[in-house]
Coordinates of C-alpha atoms and ligand atoms in Angstrom, one line a residue:
X829 CA -2.8 -56.9 -4.6
X830 CA -5.0 -59.0 -6.6
X831 CA -8.1 -57.3 -5.7
X832 CA -6.3 -54.2 -7.1
X833 CA -5.6 -55.8 -10.1
X834 CA -9.2 -57.1 -10.7
X835 CA -10.6 -53.4 -9.8
X836 CA -8.0 -52.0 -12.5
X837 CA -9.1 -54.5 -15.0
X838 CA -12.6 -53.7 -14.6
X839 CA -12.0 -50.0 -14.9
X840 CA -10.3 -50.1 -18.1
X841 CA -12.2 -47.9 -20.5
X842 CA -14.6 -46.8 -18.2
X843 CA -15.1 -43.1 -17.3
X844 CA -12.2 -41.6 -15.5
X845 CA -14.5 -40.7 -12.6
X846 CA -14.5 -44.5 -11.8
X847 CA -11.1 -44.5 -10.4
X848 CA -12.6 -42.6 -7.4
X849 CA -13.5 -46.3 -6.1
X850 CA -9.9 -47.3 -5.8
X851 CA -9.7 -45.2 -2.6
X852 CA -8.8 -47.4 0.3
X853 CA -5.9 -49.9 1.3
X854 CA -4.3 -52.7 -0.9
X855 CA -1.7 -55.4 0.7
X856 CA 1.3 -56.1 -1.1
X857 CA 3.6 -59.0 -0.3
X858 CA 6.3 -56.4 1.2
X859 CA 4.4 -53.3 2.1
X860 CA 0.8 -51.6 2.2
X861 CA -0.4 -49.4 -0.2
X862 CA -2.8 -46.9 0.8
X863 CA -4.5 -44.8 -2.0
X864 CA -5.4 -41.7 -0.1
X865 CA -7.0 -39.3 -2.7
X866 CA -7.9 -39.8 -6.4
X867 CA -7.6 -37.0 -8.9
X868 CA -11.1 -36.1 -10.8
X869 CA -9.6 -36.0 -14.3
X870 CA -6.1 -36.7 -16.0
X871 CA -5.3 -33.0 -16.0
X872 CA -6.2 -32.3 -12.4
X873 CA -3.6 -32.3 -9.6
X874 CA -2.2 -35.9 -9.4
X875 CA -3.6 -38.5 -7.1
X876 CA -1.7 -39.2 -3.7
X877 CA -0.7 -42.4 -2.3
X878 CA 1.2 -43.7 0.7
X879 CA 3.2 -46.8 1.2
X880 CA 4.2 -48.4 4.3
X881 CA 6.8 -50.9 5.0
X882 CA 7.1 -52.8 8.1
X883 CA 10.1 -51.5 9.9
X884 CA 11.9 -55.1 10.2
X885 CA 11.4 -55.6 6.5
X886 CA 12.9 -52.3 5.7
X887 CA 15.7 -53.0 8.3
X888 CA 17.1 -49.7 9.0
X889 CA 19.4 -50.0 12.1
X890 CA 18.2 -47.9 14.8
X891 CA 21.6 -46.1 15.0
X892 CA 20.6 -44.4 11.8
X893 CA 17.6 -42.6 12.9
X894 CA 18.1 -42.5 16.9
X895 CA 18.3 -38.6 17.1
X896 CA 16.2 -36.0 15.4
X897 CA 19.1 -35.0 13.3
X898 CA 19.9 -38.4 12.2
X899 CA 16.0 -39.3 11.4
X900 CA 15.6 -36.1 9.3
X901 CA 18.9 -37.1 7.4
X902 CA 17.7 -40.7 6.8
X903 CA 14.2 -39.6 5.7
X904 CA 15.9 -37.2 3.2
X905 CA 18.1 -40.0 2.0
X906 CA 15.4 -42.1 1.6
X907 CA 13.4 -39.6 -0.2
X908 CA 16.2 -38.8 -2.7
X909 CA 16.6 -42.5 -3.1
X910 CA 12.9 -42.9 -4.0
X911 CA 13.3 -40.3 -6.6
X912 CA 16.2 -41.9 -8.3
X913 CA 14.3 -45.2 -8.1
X914 CA 11.2 -43.6 -10.1
X915 CA 13.6 -42.5 -12.9
X916 CA 15.0 -46.0 -12.9
X917 CA 11.8 -47.9 -12.9
X918 CA 9.1 -45.6 -14.3
X919 CA 8.2 -45.3 -17.9
X920 CA 6.5 -42.0 -17.4
X921 CA 3.9 -40.5 -20.0
X922 CA 1.3 -43.0 -20.4
X923 CA -1.6 -41.3 -22.0
X924 CA -3.4 -37.8 -21.6
X925 CA -2.5 -35.1 -19.0
X926 CA -0.4 -36.6 -16.0
X927 CA -0.9 -39.9 -16.9
X928 CA 2.0 -42.3 -15.9
X929 CA 4.0 -39.9 -13.8
X930 CA 5.0 -40.9 -10.2
X931 CA 6.7 -38.0 -8.1
X932 CA 7.8 -37.5 -4.5
X933 CA 8.3 -34.0 -2.7
X934 CA 12.0 -34.4 -1.7
X935 CA 14.1 -31.6 -3.6
X936 CA 16.7 -29.0 -3.7
X937 CA 20.1 -28.8 -1.9
X938 CA 18.7 -28.4 1.6
X939 CA 17.8 -30.9 4.1
X940 CA 14.8 -29.9 5.7
X941 CA 12.2 -31.5 8.0
X942 CA 9.5 -32.9 5.6
X943 CA 6.5 -35.3 5.6
X944 CA 7.2 -37.2 2.3
X945 CA 9.0 -39.8 4.4
X946 CA 8.6 -40.9 7.9
X947 CA 10.9 -43.4 9.5
X948 CA 10.0 -44.9 13.1
X949 CA 10.1 -48.1 15.0
X950 CA 7.0 -49.5 13.3
X951 CA 7.3 -48.5 9.8
X952 CA 8.7 -46.6 6.8
X953 CA 6.2 -44.6 5.0
X954 CA 6.5 -42.7 1.6
X955 CA 4.1 -40.5 0.2
X956 CA 3.9 -40.1 -3.5
X957 CA 1.6 -38.5 -6.2
X958 CA 0.6 -40.7 -9.1
X959 CA -0.8 -39.6 -12.3
X960 CA -3.7 -42.2 -12.8
X961 CA -3.5 -43.0 -16.7
X962 CA -6.0 -42.4 -19.2
X963 CA -6.6 -42.5 -22.9
X964 CA -8.4 -39.4 -23.5
X965 CA -10.7 -39.3 -20.4
X966 CA -11.1 -42.9 -20.1
X967 CA -9.4 -44.9 -17.6
X968 CA -6.4 -47.0 -18.8
X969 CA -6.7 -50.0 -16.6
X970 CA -3.9 -51.8 -18.3
X971 CA -1.4 -48.9 -17.8
X972 CA -2.6 -48.7 -14.2
X973 CA -1.8 -52.0 -13.7
X974 CA 1.7 -51.7 -15.1
X975 CA 2.1 -48.6 -12.8
X976 CA 0.8 -50.0 -9.6
X977 CA 1.6 -53.6 -9.7
X978 CA 5.0 -53.6 -11.7
X979 CA 6.8 -50.1 -11.4
X980 CA 5.6 -49.2 -7.8
X981 CA 6.7 -52.6 -6.2
X982 CA 10.2 -51.7 -8.3
X983 CA 10.5 -48.4 -6.7
X984 CA 9.4 -49.7 -3.2
X985 CA 12.0 -52.6 -3.3
X986 CA 14.9 -50.3 -4.6
X987 CA 14.4 -47.4 -2.2
X988 CA 13.1 -48.7 0.9
X989 CA 14.9 -52.0 1.9
X990 CA 18.3 -50.9 3.5
X991 CA 20.0 -54.1 2.4
X992 CA 19.4 -52.8 -1.3
X993 CA 21.1 -49.4 -0.3
X994 CA 24.8 -48.2 -0.4
X995 CA 25.2 -48.3 3.2
X996 CA 28.5 -46.2 3.1
X997 CA 26.6 -43.5 1.3
X998 CA 23.6 -43.7 3.6
X999 CA 26.2 -43.2 6.6
X1000 CA 28.0 -40.4 4.6
X1001 CA 24.7 -38.6 4.5
X1002 CA 23.8 -39.0 8.0
X1003 CA 27.1 -38.0 9.4
X1004 CA 27.4 -34.9 7.2
X1005 CA 24.0 -33.6 8.6
X1006 CA 25.0 -34.6 12.2
X1007 CA 28.2 -32.6 11.6
X1008 CA 26.3 -29.4 10.3
X1009 CA 24.2 -29.4 13.5
X1010 CA 27.3 -29.9 15.6
X1011 CA 28.9 -27.1 13.9
X1012 CA 25.9 -25.1 14.8
X1013 CA 26.2 -25.9 18.5
X1014 CA 30.0 -25.0 18.2
X1015 CA 29.3 -21.5 16.9
X1016 CA 27.1 -21.1 20.1
X1017 CA 29.6 -22.4 22.4
X1018 CA 32.5 -20.4 21.2
X1019 CA 30.9 -17.2 20.5
X1020 CA 31.0 -17.2 16.7
X1021 CA 28.4 -15.9 14.1
X1022 CA 29.3 -18.3 11.3
X1023 CA 31.8 -21.0 9.9
X1024 CA 33.1 -21.6 6.5
X1025 CA 35.1 -24.6 6.0
X1026 CA 38.2 -24.8 3.9
X1027 CA 37.4 -26.5 0.4
X1028 CA 33.9 -25.1 0.5
X1029 CA 32.6 -24.2 -2.8
X1030 CA 30.5 -21.2 -2.3
X1031 CA 29.3 -20.2 -6.0
X1032 CA 26.3 -21.8 -7.7
X1033 CA 25.6 -23.2 -11.2
X1034 CA 23.8 -20.1 -12.1
X1035 CA 21.2 -17.6 -10.8
X1036 CA 18.4 -20.0 -11.3
X1037 CA 20.4 -23.5 -10.6
X1038 CA 21.2 -23.8 -6.8
X1039 CA 23.6 -26.7 -7.5
X1040 CA 27.3 -25.9 -7.2
X1041 CA 29.5 -24.2 -9.9
X1042 CA 31.4 -27.3 -11.4
X1043 CA 34.1 -25.6 -13.7
X1044 CA 36.5 -23.0 -12.4
X1045 CA 34.9 -22.6 -8.9
X1046 CA 37.7 -21.6 -6.5
X1047 CA 37.5 -23.5 -3.1
X1048 CA 37.3 -21.5 0.0
X1049 CA 40.5 -21.1 2.1
X1050 CA 40.4 -19.3 5.5
X1051 CA 43.2 -16.7 6.3
X1052 CA 45.3 -17.8 9.1
X1053 CA 44.3 -14.9 11.1
X1054 CA 40.7 -16.0 11.1
X1055 CA 40.9 -19.5 11.1
X1056 CA 39.7 -22.0 13.6
X1057 CA 39.7 -25.8 13.8
X1058 CA 36.8 -27.7 15.1
X1059 CA 36.5 -31.3 16.1
X1060 CA 33.4 -32.9 14.4
X1061 CA 31.5 -35.5 15.7
X1062 CA 32.2 -37.7 12.5
X1063 CA 34.3 -35.5 10.0
X1064 CA 37.5 -35.3 12.3
X1065 CA 39.1 -31.9 12.8
X1066 CA 38.1 -29.3 10.3
X1067 CA 39.9 -25.8 9.5
X1068 CA 37.9 -23.1 8.4
X1069 CA 37.1 -19.2 8.8
X1070 CA 35.0 -18.5 12.0
X1071 CA 33.3 -15.2 11.9
X1072 CA 33.2 -13.9 15.4
X1073 CA 30.4 -12.2 16.8
X1074 CA 30.3 -8.3 16.5
X1075 CA 30.3 -6.5 13.6
X1076 CA 32.0 -7.8 10.5
X1077 CA 32.3 -6.1 7.3
X1078 CA 33.2 -7.8 3.7
X1079 CA 34.9 -5.6 1.4
X1080 CA 36.6 -5.9 -2.0
X1081 CA 36.4 -4.9 -5.6
X1082 CA 33.1 -5.6 -7.7
X1083 CA 32.7 -9.0 -8.9
X1084 CA 35.2 -10.6 -6.5
X1085 CA 32.8 -12.8 -4.4
X1086 CA 31.2 -10.8 -1.8
X1087 CA 27.6 -11.4 -2.4
X1088 CA 28.5 -15.1 -3.1
X1089 CA 29.7 -15.1 0.5
X1090 CA 27.0 -13.6 2.2
X1091 CA 24.5 -15.8 0.2
X1092 CA 26.4 -18.8 1.4
X1093 CA 26.0 -17.5 4.9
X1094 CA 22.1 -16.8 4.4
X1095 CA 21.7 -20.5 3.3
X1096 CA 23.9 -21.7 6.4
X1097 CA 20.9 -21.7 8.6
X1098 CA 20.0 -25.0 6.8
X1099 CA 21.8 -28.1 6.3
X1100 CA 23.0 -29.2 2.9
X1101 CA 23.5 -32.4 1.2
X1102 CA 27.0 -33.8 0.8
X1103 CA 28.8 -32.4 -2.4
X1104 CA 26.6 -29.3 -2.3
X1105 CA 29.7 -27.3 -1.6
X1106 CA 28.1 -25.5 1.4
X1107 CA 27.7 -28.7 3.7
X1108 CA 30.2 -27.2 5.8
X1109 CA 29.1 -23.6 5.9
X1110 CA 26.9 -22.8 8.9
X1111 CA 25.4 -19.9 10.2
X1112 CA 23.7 -19.3 13.4
X1113 CA 20.1 -20.7 13.0
X1114 CA 18.4 -17.4 13.7
X1115 CA 20.3 -15.3 11.0
X1116 CA 18.2 -13.0 9.0
X1117 CA 18.9 -11.6 5.6
X1118 CA 18.0 -7.9 5.7
X1119 CA 17.2 -6.0 2.5
X1120 CA 15.2 -3.1 1.1
X1121 CA 11.9 -4.1 0.0
X1122 CA 10.2 -1.3 -1.8
X1123 CA 6.4 -1.4 -2.1
X1124 CA 6.1 -4.0 0.7
X1125 CA 3.3 -3.6 3.2
X1126 CA 4.0 -2.8 6.6
X1127 CA 1.5 -3.0 9.7
X1128 CA 2.0 -1.2 12.9
X1129 CA 5.8 -1.8 13.3
X1130 CA 7.8 0.4 15.5
X1131 CA 10.6 1.8 12.9
X1132 CA 11.2 4.9 15.3
X1133 CA 14.6 3.7 16.1
X1134 CA 15.5 4.1 12.5
X1135 CA 13.1 6.5 11.2
X1136 CA 11.1 9.4 12.9
X1137 CA 10.1 12.8 12.1
X1138 CA 8.5 11.9 9.1
X1139 CA 7.1 14.9 6.9
X1140 CA 3.5 16.0 8.4
X1141 CA 4.4 14.3 11.6
X1142 CA 3.5 11.0 10.8
X1143 CA 3.7 8.2 13.4
X1144 CA 6.5 5.8 13.1
X1145 CA 6.1 4.2 16.6
X1146 CA 3.3 2.1 14.9
X1147 CA 4.0 2.6 11.4
X1148 CA 1.8 1.2 8.6
X1149 CA 2.0 1.5 5.1
X1150 CA 0.6 -0.2 1.9
X1151 CA 3.8 0.8 -0.1
X1152 CA 7.1 1.1 1.9
X1153 CA 10.0 3.0 0.5
X1154 CA 13.4 1.4 0.4
X1155 CA 14.5 2.9 3.5
X1156 CA 11.3 2.2 5.6
X1157 CA 11.0 -1.5 4.4
X1158 CA 14.5 -2.1 5.3
X1159 CA 13.9 -0.5 9.0
X1160 CA 10.7 -2.6 9.1
X1161 CA 12.7 -5.8 8.1
X1162 CA 15.2 -5.2 10.8
X1163 CA 12.4 -4.6 13.6
X1164 CA 10.7 -7.8 12.7
X1165 CA 14.0 -9.7 12.8
X1166 CA 14.7 -8.5 16.2
X1167 CA 11.1 -9.5 17.1
X1168 CA 11.6 -13.0 16.2
X1169 CA 14.9 -13.1 18.4
X1170 CA 17.4 -12.9 15.4
X1171 CA 20.9 -12.5 16.9
X1172 CA 22.6 -12.1 13.3
X1173 CA 21.6 -9.5 10.7
X1174 CA 23.1 -10.2 7.2
X1175 CA 23.2 -7.4 4.9
X1176 CA 24.6 -6.6 1.2
X1177 CA 25.0 -3.3 -0.2
X1178 CA 23.6 -4.4 -3.4
X1179 CA 20.0 -4.9 -2.1
X1180 CA 20.1 -2.2 0.5
X1181 CA 18.8 1.4 0.3
X1182 CA 21.9 3.6 0.5
X1183 CA 20.3 6.3 2.7
X1184 CA 19.5 3.6 5.5
X1185 CA 22.8 2.4 5.4
X1186 CA 25.2 5.5 5.7
X1187 CA 24.9 9.3 5.6
X1188 CA 28.4 10.9 4.9
X1189 CA 29.9 14.1 6.6
X1190 CA 29.1 16.4 3.7
X1191 CA 25.5 15.4 3.7
X1192 CA 25.0 15.9 7.3
X1193 CA 26.6 19.5 6.9
X1194 CA 24.0 20.3 4.3
X1195 CA 20.8 18.4 5.6
X1196 CA 20.8 18.9 9.5
X1197 CA 19.8 15.9 11.4
X1198 CA 16.7 17.5 12.7
X1199 CA 15.6 17.6 9.0
X1200 CA 16.5 14.1 8.2
X1201 CA 13.9 11.2 9.5
X1202 CA 16.5 8.4 8.7
X1203 CA 19.0 7.5 11.5
X1204 CA 21.4 5.4 9.3
X1205 CA 22.1 2.0 10.3
X1206 CA 25.7 2.8 11.0
X1207 CA 24.8 4.9 13.9
X1208 CA 23.1 2.1 15.6
X1209 CA 24.9 -1.1 14.6
X1210 CA 27.2 -1.1 17.6
X1211 CA 24.6 -0.6 20.0
X1212 CA 22.5 -3.4 18.6
X1213 CA 25.6 -5.6 19.4
X1214 CA 27.0 -4.2 22.7
X1215 CA 23.4 -3.8 24.3
X1216 CA 21.3 -6.4 22.5
X1217 CA 23.9 -8.9 21.5
X1218 CA 22.9 -8.8 17.9
X1219 CA 25.8 -9.1 15.2
X1220 CA 26.0 -8.2 11.8
X1221 CA 27.7 -9.3 8.8
X1222 CA 27.7 -6.4 6.1
X1223 CA 28.8 -6.6 2.4
X1224 CA 30.1 -2.8 1.8
X1225 CA 32.5 -2.4 -1.0
X1226 CA 31.4 1.1 -1.9
X1227 CA 32.2 3.1 1.5
X1228 CA 34.8 3.1 3.9
X1229 CA 32.4 4.5 6.7
X1230 CA 31.8 1.3 8.3
X1231 CA 35.5 0.9 9.1
X1232 CA 34.9 3.1 12.1
X1233 CA 32.3 0.6 13.8
X1234 CA 33.7 -2.9 12.5
X1235 CA 35.1 -5.5 14.7
X1236 CA 36.5 -7.6 11.5
X1237 CA 37.1 -6.7 8.2
X1238 CA 37.5 -9.3 5.4
X1239 CA 38.5 -8.7 1.9
X1240 CA 37.4 -10.9 -1.1
X1241 CA 40.1 -10.6 -3.5
X1242 CA 39.6 -12.8 -6.8
X1243 CA 37.1 -14.8 -4.5
X1244 CA 40.0 -15.4 -1.5
X1245 CA 39.1 -14.0 1.7
X1246 CA 42.0 -11.9 3.7
X1247 CA 41.7 -10.4 6.9
X1248 CA 42.4 -6.8 6.4
X1249 CA 41.1 -5.6 9.8
X1250 CA 44.3 -3.9 11.0
X1251 CA 44.5 -2.0 7.5
X1252 CA 41.0 -0.9 7.7
X1253 CA 41.2 0.1 11.5
X1254 CA 44.2 2.5 10.4
X1255 CA 42.0 4.2 7.9
X1256 CA 39.0 4.4 10.5
X1257 CA 38.2 8.0 11.8
X1258 CA 37.7 8.1 15.5
X1259 CA 34.4 8.2 16.6
X1260 CA 32.8 8.7 20.0
X1261 CA 31.5 5.3 21.5
X1262 CA 28.0 4.4 20.7
X1263 CA 27.0 5.3 24.3
X1264 CA 28.9 8.5 24.7
X1265 CA 26.8 11.0 26.6
X1266 CA 27.0 13.6 24.1
X1267 CA 25.3 11.3 21.5
X1268 CA 21.8 12.4 20.4
X1269 CA 18.6 10.6 21.9
X1270 CA 17.5 7.8 19.7
X1271 CA 14.4 5.9 20.3
X1272 CA 15.2 2.4 21.9
X1273 CA 14.8 -1.0 20.1
X1274 CA 13.0 -2.8 22.9
X1275 CA 10.6 -3.9 24.1
X1276 CA 9.1 -4.4 20.7
X1277 CA 5.6 -3.1 20.5
X1278 CA 2.8 -5.4 21.2
X1279 CA 0.9 -6.1 18.1
X1280 CA -1.4 -8.4 16.2
X1281 CA -2.5 -9.2 12.7
X1282 CA -5.5 -7.3 11.9
X1283 CA -8.9 -8.9 12.4
X1284 CA -9.8 -10.4 9.1
X1285 CA -6.1 -10.6 7.8
X1286 CA -6.1 -14.3 8.8
X1287 CA -9.4 -15.3 7.5
X1288 CA -8.6 -18.4 5.0
X1289 CA -12.2 -17.8 3.2
X1290 CA -12.3 -17.0 -0.3
X1291 CA -15.7 -16.7 -2.4
X1292 CA -17.9 -19.9 -1.6
X1293 CA -14.8 -21.7 0.0
X1294 CA -14.4 -21.6 3.9
X1295 CA -10.6 -22.3 3.4
X1296 CA -8.7 -21.3 0.3
X1297 CA -4.9 -21.9 0.7
X1298 CA -2.7 -22.5 -2.1
X1299 CA 0.5 -21.4 -3.6
X1300 CA 1.8 -21.0 -7.4
X1301 CA 5.4 -21.2 -6.3
X1302 CA 8.0 -20.7 -3.5
X1303 CA 7.5 -16.7 -3.2
X1304 CA 3.7 -16.5 -3.6
X1305 CA 1.2 -17.5 -1.2
X1306 CA -2.5 -17.1 -1.8
X1307 CA -4.1 -17.0 1.7
X1308 CA -8.0 -16.5 1.6
X1309 CA -8.4 -13.3 -0.3
X1310 CA -4.7 -12.4 0.3
X1311 CA -2.0 -12.7 -2.3
X1312 CA 1.2 -12.5 -0.2
X1313 CA 4.4 -11.7 -2.2
X1314 CA 7.5 -13.3 -0.5
X1315 CA 9.9 -12.4 -3.2
X1316 CA 11.8 -10.3 -0.6
X1317 CA 12.0 -13.2 1.8
X1318 CA 15.2 -14.7 0.4
X1319 CA 15.8 -17.3 2.9
X1320 CA 12.5 -19.1 2.1
X1321 CA 14.3 -21.6 -0.1
X1322 CA 11.4 -24.4 -0.9
X1323 CA 7.9 -24.6 -1.9
X1324 CA 7.0 -27.1 0.6
X1325 CA 8.1 -24.4 3.3
X1326 CA 5.5 -21.9 1.7
X1327 CA 2.7 -24.6 1.8
X1328 CA 3.3 -25.4 5.3
X1329 CA 3.3 -21.5 6.2
X1330 CA -0.3 -21.1 4.7
X1331 CA -1.5 -24.1 6.6
X1332 CA 0.3 -22.8 9.9
X1333 CA -1.0 -19.4 9.4
X1334 CA -4.3 -20.9 9.5
X1335 CA -3.5 -23.1 12.4
X1336 CA -2.2 -20.2 14.6
X1337 CA -5.4 -18.2 13.9
X1338 CA -7.6 -21.2 15.5
X1339 CA -5.3 -22.0 18.2
X1340 CA -2.9 -19.6 19.3
X1341 CA -3.9 -16.1 18.3
X1342 CA -4.9 -14.4 21.6
X1343 CA -4.6 -10.6 22.7
X1344 CA -3.1 -11.8 26.0
X1345 CA 0.3 -12.8 24.0
X1346 CA 2.5 -11.4 21.3
X1347 CA 1.8 -12.8 17.6
X1348 CA 5.4 -14.1 17.4
X1349 CA 5.1 -16.0 20.8
X1350 CA 1.9 -17.6 19.2
X1351 CA 3.8 -18.7 16.1
X1352 CA 6.8 -19.9 18.3
X1353 CA 4.0 -22.3 19.6
X1354 CA 3.2 -23.5 16.2
X1355 CA 6.8 -24.0 15.1
X1356 CA 7.3 -26.1 18.1
X1357 CA 4.1 -28.2 17.7
X1358 CA 5.7 -28.9 14.3
X1359 CA 8.7 -29.9 15.5
X1360 CA 7.1 -32.1 18.2
X1361 CA 4.1 -33.5 16.3
X1362 CA 5.2 -33.3 12.5
X1363 CA 3.7 -31.4 9.8
X1364 CA 0.8 -33.4 9.3
X1365 CA -0.9 -31.6 12.4
X1366 CA -1.6 -28.6 10.2
X1367 CA -3.0 -30.4 7.1
X1368 CA -6.7 -31.8 7.1
X1369 CA -5.8 -34.2 4.6
X1370 CA -2.8 -36.7 4.0
X1371 CA -0.3 -34.9 1.6
X1372 CA 3.5 -35.5 1.5
X1373 CA 4.4 -32.1 0.1
X1374 CA 5.2 -29.9 3.3
X1375 CA 8.4 -28.9 4.6
X1376 CA 9.2 -27.1 7.7
X1377 CA 9.8 -23.3 7.8
X1378 CA 11.5 -21.3 10.1
X1379 CA 9.6 -19.0 12.6
X1380 CA 11.3 -15.9 10.6
X1381 CA 9.7 -16.8 7.3
X1382 CA 6.5 -17.8 8.8
X1383 CA 6.2 -14.4 10.6
X1384 CA 7.6 -12.6 7.4
X1385 CA 4.3 -14.1 5.4
X1386 CA 1.8 -12.5 8.2
X1387 CA 4.1 -9.3 8.2
X1388 CA 3.5 -8.9 4.4
X1389 CA -0.5 -9.3 4.4
X1390 CA -2.2 -6.3 2.9
X1391 CA -4.9 -4.6 4.6
X1392 CA -8.2 -4.9 2.9
X1393 CA -6.7 -6.4 0.0
X1394 CA -9.0 -8.1 -2.8
X1395 CA -7.5 -10.5 -5.5
Ligands
ADP2567 P1 30.5 -9.1 -5.8 O1 29.6 -9.2 -5.0 O2 31.8 -9.1 -5.0 O3 30.4 -8.3 -6.8 P2 29.6 -11.9 -6.5 O4 29.9 -12.7 -5.4 O5 28.4 -11.3 -7.1 O6 30.6 -10.5 -6.5 O7 30.4 -12.6 -7.4 C1 30.8 -12.4 -9.1 C2 30.8 -13.6 -9.9 O8 31.8 -14.6 -9.5 C3 29.6 -14.5 -9.7 O9 29.1 -15.0 -10.8 C4 29.9 -15.8 -8.9 O10 29.3 -16.9 -9.2 C5 31.4 -16.0 -9.2 N1 32.2 -16.6 -8.0 C6 32.0 -16.1 -6.8 N2 32.7 -16.8 -6.1 C7 33.4 -17.8 -6.8 C8 34.4 -18.7 -6.6 N3 35.0 -19.0 -5.3 N4 34.9 -19.2 -7.5 C9 34.2 -19.1 -9.0 N5 33.6 -18.1 -9.1 C10 33.2 -17.4 -8.1
MG2568 MG1 27.8 -8.1 -4.8

């Protein structure tokens, strides 16, 4: 600690580059500081540091992190605590550029596996960024002393010592996450697709603010006929709406809360922090939102189960395009979701191509089916469930056609769900079973065609740099020469996931890309590696800004790489 003070004093007013000599390890009374990377100038990406406190000194009882579920929850809690402690202890702005700022990469309403905080039997580690202070372009040594020797120990002491934390709140956080994981196990065991607890708050503060709507939010309440009570490991018995497997329709007038319900289900693949409002809303973890995504690239996807007989005899068994239409993109999104093993498709009419979803009788009479390349989803949705075990939840306020194929119909009325299955079934037209011998032949969904990303697609080089992987935002990834547009990948919810995806694609190309196996199996191995060994396995440098994505979003990024694209 004293050696750091001396170094910083000596650096004062020197050129900013002199900070580079700080790299290394410093012993403080209660922790070890490691300065991992020093920024080149005050306007560059901030410097990276990590702090390790001995496990005995930190004092977290083993029971709080003994399972993976609990450990991820505790790490998340500590990270959010560090953030609060930064607000409390750190002055901020101390000169030019990012001077004076501390930050930790733990944010958002979801609890994800990350690498900003690590708890194990030896230590608690946190990784921060720090804007080393400058006046103009000269090192501000005295400011740096205040940051590193006063503010930092204050943050560490407040957030990393268990006896300084509110023990009841720590436990509540951990137990809530554990209950959410238990709810997903219950879904699996009881044969349900999703669960929405009574009291849940589904609407969000705004389209750009993922926190709960605070005023005028109507809490969710399950209709008796669809209600189930689940016993949670920590939270006692919990009543809520259990969406069964099969085909579920969500109907209702415009602005009555249909899309809000579906969006809560999309996010239900992740755990949420207590007080989010969705911390007791869960979905099977392989649920995928399916939408139309005009303009996306598609590479050798077998969309023939939905689309064939394209004009001029274009092949749809290995369909590629640089610019998909609404219906071809929606078809590809489904086939790719099935390829990843999804067993629940979430579809909203607001973001669907109508001609992909339905084709009414009059249109069938006018345009004969041998002239129509599209087999609408409605003709195949039952088969997907009966033969392949893939359920669907579909928001459809504009057409009653899906009454014929639905198992469950939920009506949203002024944000309240009602079970209208019998009324909808009374209005349904008799239809032939999906496997009736008279039915026209439709190409099969399985097995998925074996395909691999194009040679060169996974090359991370750009210009002079052998590896250039970065991202500006959650929904845009720059990988080598490719700019991958992820704006249609709605279940990608955190920028740390996008960063990890870039690194994981590179890791896949180096370690698991083989013509002997499907590329999805290769990606599964990459995800498995992350779960077993942590996210550091993918980064050549010690960073603290990674979060675990799902297989589906990792695959989605590769699936959207454009052929031969230049920046
Ligand atoms: P729909 O898809 O049926 O047209 P939306 O789900 O888009 O309706 O919801 C319309 C509006 O109502 C949105 O602004 C949403 O935030 C709000 N809303 C949804 N559910 C609730 C609720 N439970 N309480 C209060 N407002 C809600
Ligand atoms: Mg809507």
